[in-house]
mmCIF file of C-alpha atoms in Angstrom:
data_model
loop_
_atom_site.group_PDB
_atom_site.id
_atom_site.type_symbol
_atom_site.label_atom_id
_atom_site.label_comp_id
_atom_site.label_asym_id
_atom_site.label_seq_id
_atom_site.Cartn_x
_atom_site.Cartn_y
_atom_site.Cartn_z
ATOM 1 C CA MET A 1 -5.385 -49.513 -14.785
ATOM 2 C CA THR A 2 -8.661 -51.261 -15.305
ATOM 3 C CA SER A 3 -11.940 -49.862 -14.070
ATOM 4 C CA ASN A 4 -11.838 -52.305 -11.111
ATOM 5 C CA GLU A 5 -8.464 -51.096 -9.814
ATOM 6 C CA GLN A 6 -8.154 -48.331 -7.261
ATOM 7 C CA THR A 7 -5.741 -45.457 -7.342
ATOM 8 C CA PRO A 8 -3.415 -45.278 -4.295
ATOM 9 C CA ARG A 9 -5.560 -42.443 -2.862
ATOM 10 C CA GLU A 10 -8.763 -44.479 -3.301
ATOM 11 C CA ALA A 11 -7.106 -47.499 -1.697
ATOM 12 C CA ALA A 12 -5.973 -45.392 1.261
ATOM 13 C CA THR A 13 -9.415 -43.936 1.831
ATOM 14 C CA THR A 14 -11.070 -47.358 1.716
ATOM 15 C CA THR A 15 -8.386 -49.084 3.813
ATOM 16 C CA THR A 16 -9.279 -49.573 7.437
ATOM 17 C CA VAL A 17 -6.314 -48.387 9.432
ATOM 18 C CA THR A 18 -5.859 -50.182 12.743
ATOM 19 C CA GLY A 19 -3.255 -50.776 15.403
ATOM 20 C CA GLU A 20 -0.065 -48.756 15.407
ATOM 21 C CA ARG A 21 -0.926 -46.880 12.236
ATOM 22 C CA ALA A 22 -4.301 -45.815 13.629
ATOM 23 C CA ASP A 23 -2.569 -44.651 16.824
ATOM 24 C CA LEU A 24 -0.021 -42.605 14.879
ATOM 25 C CA LEU A 25 -2.706 -41.008 12.715
ATOM 26 C CA GLU A 26 -4.942 -40.268 15.695
ATOM 27 C CA MET A 27 -2.129 -38.539 17.589
ATOM 28 C CA LEU A 28 -1.097 -36.545 14.520
ATOM 29 C CA ALA A 29 -4.718 -35.508 13.874
ATOM 30 C CA LYS A 30 -5.060 -34.327 17.479
ATOM 31 C CA HIS A 31 -2.014 -32.045 17.259
ATOM 32 C CA ARG A 32 -2.941 -30.806 13.789
ATOM 33 C CA HIS A 33 -6.335 -29.827 15.203
ATOM 34 C CA PHE A 34 -4.789 -27.818 18.049
ATOM 35 C CA LEU A 35 -2.429 -26.044 15.638
ATOM 36 C CA ARG A 36 -5.246 -25.136 13.251
ATOM 37 C CA PHE A 37 -7.542 -24.199 16.148
ATOM 38 C CA THR A 38 -5.232 -21.354 17.154
ATOM 39 C CA THR A 39 -6.249 -19.512 13.984
ATOM 40 C CA ARG A 40 -10.017 -19.649 14.560
ATOM 41 C CA ASP A 41 -11.842 -16.372 13.921
ATOM 42 C CA LEU A 42 -8.672 -14.518 12.862
ATOM 43 C CA THR A 43 -8.014 -12.373 9.802
ATOM 44 C CA ASP A 44 -5.198 -12.757 7.302
ATOM 45 C CA GLU A 45 -3.501 -9.778 8.918
ATOM 46 C CA GLN A 46 -3.777 -11.202 12.441
ATOM 47 C CA VAL A 47 -2.210 -14.565 11.528
ATOM 48 C CA GLY A 48 0.799 -12.659 10.212
ATOM 49 C CA LEU A 49 1.407 -10.692 13.419
ATOM 50 C CA ARG A 50 4.332 -11.366 15.720
ATOM 51 C CA THR A 51 3.028 -11.145 19.277
ATOM 52 C CA THR A 52 6.160 -12.226 21.158
ATOM 53 C CA THR A 53 9.876 -11.533 20.842
ATOM 54 C CA SER A 54 10.041 -14.551 18.558
ATOM 55 C CA GLU A 55 9.972 -14.206 14.773
ATOM 56 C CA LEU A 56 7.027 -16.628 14.710
ATOM 57 C CA CYS A 57 3.457 -15.858 13.690
ATOM 58 C CA LEU A 58 0.482 -18.204 13.457
ATOM 59 C CA GLY A 59 0.355 -18.346 9.667
ATOM 60 C CA GLY A 60 4.101 -18.861 9.499
ATOM 61 C CA LEU A 61 3.948 -21.737 11.956
ATOM 62 C CA ILE A 62 1.329 -23.490 9.859
ATOM 63 C CA LYS A 63 3.391 -22.872 6.715
ATOM 64 C CA HIS A 64 6.461 -24.293 8.458
ATOM 65 C CA VAL A 65 4.681 -27.395 9.762
ATOM 66 C CA THR A 66 3.230 -27.936 6.276
ATOM 67 C CA SER A 67 6.690 -27.766 4.738
ATOM 68 C CA VAL A 68 8.231 -30.010 7.392
ATOM 69 C CA GLU A 69 5.515 -32.643 7.031
ATOM 70 C CA ARG A 70 5.756 -32.559 3.225
ATOM 71 C CA GLY A 71 9.548 -32.885 3.343
ATOM 72 C CA TRP A 72 9.573 -35.774 5.791
ATOM 73 C CA VAL A 73 6.929 -37.704 3.861
ATOM 74 C CA ASP A 74 9.037 -37.182 0.737
ATOM 75 C CA PHE A 75 11.932 -38.624 2.759
ATOM 76 C CA ILE A 76 9.848 -41.696 3.695
ATOM 77 C CA LEU A 77 9.075 -42.284 0.021
ATOM 78 C CA GLU A 78 12.306 -41.214 -1.685
ATOM 79 C CA GLY A 79 15.104 -41.120 0.880
ATOM 80 C CA PRO A 80 17.555 -38.356 1.789
ATOM 81 C CA SER A 81 17.781 -36.940 -1.736
ATOM 82 C CA ALA A 82 14.212 -35.654 -1.295
ATOM 83 C CA MET A 83 15.437 -33.273 1.400
ATOM 84 C CA GLY A 84 18.775 -32.237 -0.035
ATOM 85 C CA ASP A 85 22.068 -31.500 1.671
ATOM 86 C CA PHE A 86 21.511 -28.901 4.375
ATOM 87 C CA THR A 87 25.263 -28.379 4.742
ATOM 88 C CA ALA A 88 25.363 -27.031 1.175
ATOM 89 C CA MET A 89 22.562 -24.475 1.552
ATOM 90 C CA THR A 90 23.258 -20.966 0.314
ATOM 91 C CA GLU A 91 22.162 -17.688 1.897
ATOM 92 C CA GLU A 92 19.342 -17.621 -0.652
ATOM 93 C CA ASP A 93 18.258 -21.121 0.415
ATOM 94 C CA TRP A 94 18.222 -20.030 4.079
ATOM 95 C CA ALA A 95 16.226 -16.895 3.176
ATOM 96 C CA ARG A 96 13.611 -19.050 1.410
ATOM 97 C CA ARG A 97 13.469 -21.301 4.451
ATOM 98 C CA ALA A 98 12.991 -18.250 6.715
ATOM 99 C CA ASP A 99 9.987 -17.247 4.571
ATOM 100 C CA GLU A 100 8.247 -20.393 5.875
ATOM 101 C CA PHE A 101 7.910 -18.683 9.233
ATOM 102 C CA ARG A 102 6.036 -15.587 8.112
ATOM 103 C CA MET A 103 3.069 -14.632 6.009
ATOM 104 C CA LEU A 104 4.239 -13.159 2.717
ATOM 105 C CA PRO A 105 2.347 -10.568 0.665
ATOM 106 C CA GLY A 106 -0.625 -12.200 -1.051
ATOM 107 C CA GLU A 107 -0.754 -15.208 1.273
ATOM 108 C CA THR A 108 -4.012 -15.846 3.094
ATOM 109 C CA LEU A 109 -5.036 -17.910 6.066
ATOM 110 C CA ASP A 110 -7.415 -19.887 3.846
ATOM 111 C CA GLY A 111 -4.581 -20.648 1.436
ATOM 112 C CA VAL A 112 -2.189 -21.679 4.198
ATOM 113 C CA LEU A 113 -4.814 -23.931 5.797
ATOM 114 C CA ALA A 114 -5.739 -25.484 2.434
ATOM 115 C CA ALA A 115 -2.100 -26.337 1.748
ATOM 116 C CA TYR A 116 -1.839 -27.892 5.222
ATOM 117 C CA THR A 117 -4.982 -29.954 4.602
ATOM 118 C CA ASP A 118 -3.554 -31.241 1.308
ATOM 119 C CA VAL A 119 -0.268 -32.243 2.933
ATOM 120 C CA ALA A 120 -2.089 -33.875 5.856
ATOM 121 C CA ARG A 121 -4.251 -35.898 3.473
ATOM 122 C CA ARG A 122 -1.162 -37.098 1.613
ATOM 123 C CA THR A 123 0.578 -38.069 4.861
ATOM 124 C CA ASP A 124 -2.473 -39.972 6.051
ATOM 125 C CA ASP A 125 -2.632 -41.807 2.719
ATOM 126 C CA VAL A 126 1.050 -42.765 2.961
ATOM 127 C CA VAL A 127 0.663 -44.009 6.539
ATOM 128 C CA ALA A 128 -2.353 -46.098 5.521
ATOM 129 C CA THR A 129 -0.678 -47.686 2.509
ATOM 130 C CA LEU A 130 3.048 -47.809 3.260
ATOM 131 C CA PRO A 131 4.115 -51.454 3.076
ATOM 132 C CA ASP A 132 6.530 -51.320 6.031
ATOM 133 C CA LEU A 133 6.916 -48.781 8.849
ATOM 134 C CA ASP A 134 10.363 -50.265 9.533
ATOM 135 C CA ALA A 135 11.679 -49.212 6.100
ATOM 136 C CA ALA A 136 14.579 -46.840 6.774
ATOM 137 C CA TRP A 137 16.812 -44.372 4.979
ATOM 138 C CA PRO A 138 19.990 -42.591 6.047
ATOM 139 C CA LEU A 139 19.285 -39.068 7.240
ATOM 140 C CA PRO A 140 20.260 -36.224 4.911
ATOM 141 C CA LYS A 141 23.412 -34.254 5.617
ATOM 142 C CA ALA A 142 22.662 -31.565 8.179
ATOM 143 C CA PRO A 143 24.573 -30.073 11.096
ATOM 144 C CA TRP A 144 21.759 -31.100 13.439
ATOM 145 C CA PHE A 145 21.757 -34.814 12.494
ATOM 146 C CA GLU A 146 24.274 -37.330 13.759
ATOM 147 C CA ALA A 147 26.286 -38.763 10.847
ATOM 148 C CA ASP A 148 25.549 -42.297 9.663
ATOM 149 C CA THR A 149 22.105 -42.387 11.273
ATOM 150 C CA GLN A 150 19.013 -43.931 9.716
ATOM 151 C CA TRP A 151 15.397 -43.242 10.509
ATOM 152 C CA SER A 152 12.568 -45.638 9.833
ATOM 153 C CA ALA A 153 9.231 -44.441 8.496
ATOM 154 C CA ARG A 154 7.901 -44.965 12.023
ATOM 155 C CA ARG A 155 10.614 -42.712 13.500
ATOM 156 C CA VAL A 156 9.866 -40.050 10.903
ATOM 157 C CA LEU A 157 6.147 -40.142 11.745
ATOM 158 C CA ILE A 158 6.935 -39.785 15.448
ATOM 159 C CA HIS A 159 9.123 -36.798 14.553
ATOM 160 C CA ILE A 160 6.284 -35.218 12.538
ATOM 161 C CA ILE A 161 3.947 -35.692 15.505
ATOM 162 C CA ALA A 162 6.477 -34.150 17.900
ATOM 163 C CA GLU A 163 7.144 -31.210 15.582
ATOM 164 C CA THR A 164 3.415 -30.580 15.156
ATOM 165 C CA ALA A 165 2.781 -30.762 18.911
ATOM 166 C CA GLN A 166 5.689 -28.445 19.681
ATOM 167 C CA HIS A 167 4.529 -25.845 17.191
ATOM 168 C CA ALA A 168 0.905 -26.139 18.354
ATOM 169 C CA GLY A 169 2.207 -25.092 21.765
ATOM 170 C CA HIS A 170 4.074 -22.169 20.241
ATOM 171 C CA ALA A 171 0.914 -21.198 18.360
ATOM 172 C CA ASP A 172 -1.139 -21.276 21.549
ATOM 173 C CA ILE A 173 1.254 -18.803 23.190
ATOM 174 C CA ILE A 174 1.191 -16.535 20.128
ATOM 175 C CA ARG A 175 -2.607 -16.629 20.013
ATOM 176 C CA GLU A 176 -2.954 -15.899 23.725
ATOM 177 C CA SER A 177 -0.555 -12.974 23.309
ATOM 178 C CA LEU A 178 -2.628 -11.724 20.363
ATOM 179 C CA ASP A 179 -6.075 -11.566 21.936
ATOM 180 C CA GLY A 180 -6.174 -13.704 25.066
ATOM 181 C CA ALA A 181 -7.776 -16.726 23.358
ATOM 182 C CA LYS A 182 -6.425 -20.152 24.311
ATOM 183 C CA SER A 183 -6.665 -23.546 22.708
ATOM 184 C CA MET A 184 -7.393 -25.178 26.051
ATOM 185 C CA GLY A 185 -8.455 -23.960 29.494
#
């Protein structure tokens, strides 16, 4: 690379994103904000508390959304092999996946939020620079996916937005149960 060439990250940050891509990024940013906002003014201990009958906690939700977003962006770039075969997961694999939903010893809110910021930045860069939102891959093997189905990059981004919005709603309920604070209203 010569001194005049930009790295992909530099190109993404200097690229003006418009149209559909800008809409997708704006909607994703909105729901990321509401998810992160549920953790305002909380301690590491508080974001690890379960406040409902659910297994979910605020820190765990952010960890999960981080993992989901990372995995789906890997899928956009690399295809189904980036996600693996969910039908072949072992009990140990499922236990590791369950750890996404809780704060583990030594994890901090700052660390969880920093990881989420890094993943969000990468996603935004990919959306800004991806040559074609129609590029599609077959979905990985999983009991929850219909066989022989493909998703385009666009469909994956819509799924990431939906997943983020859904979990921001969960987080709002958990936060309100914790101390009465709400994201809205």
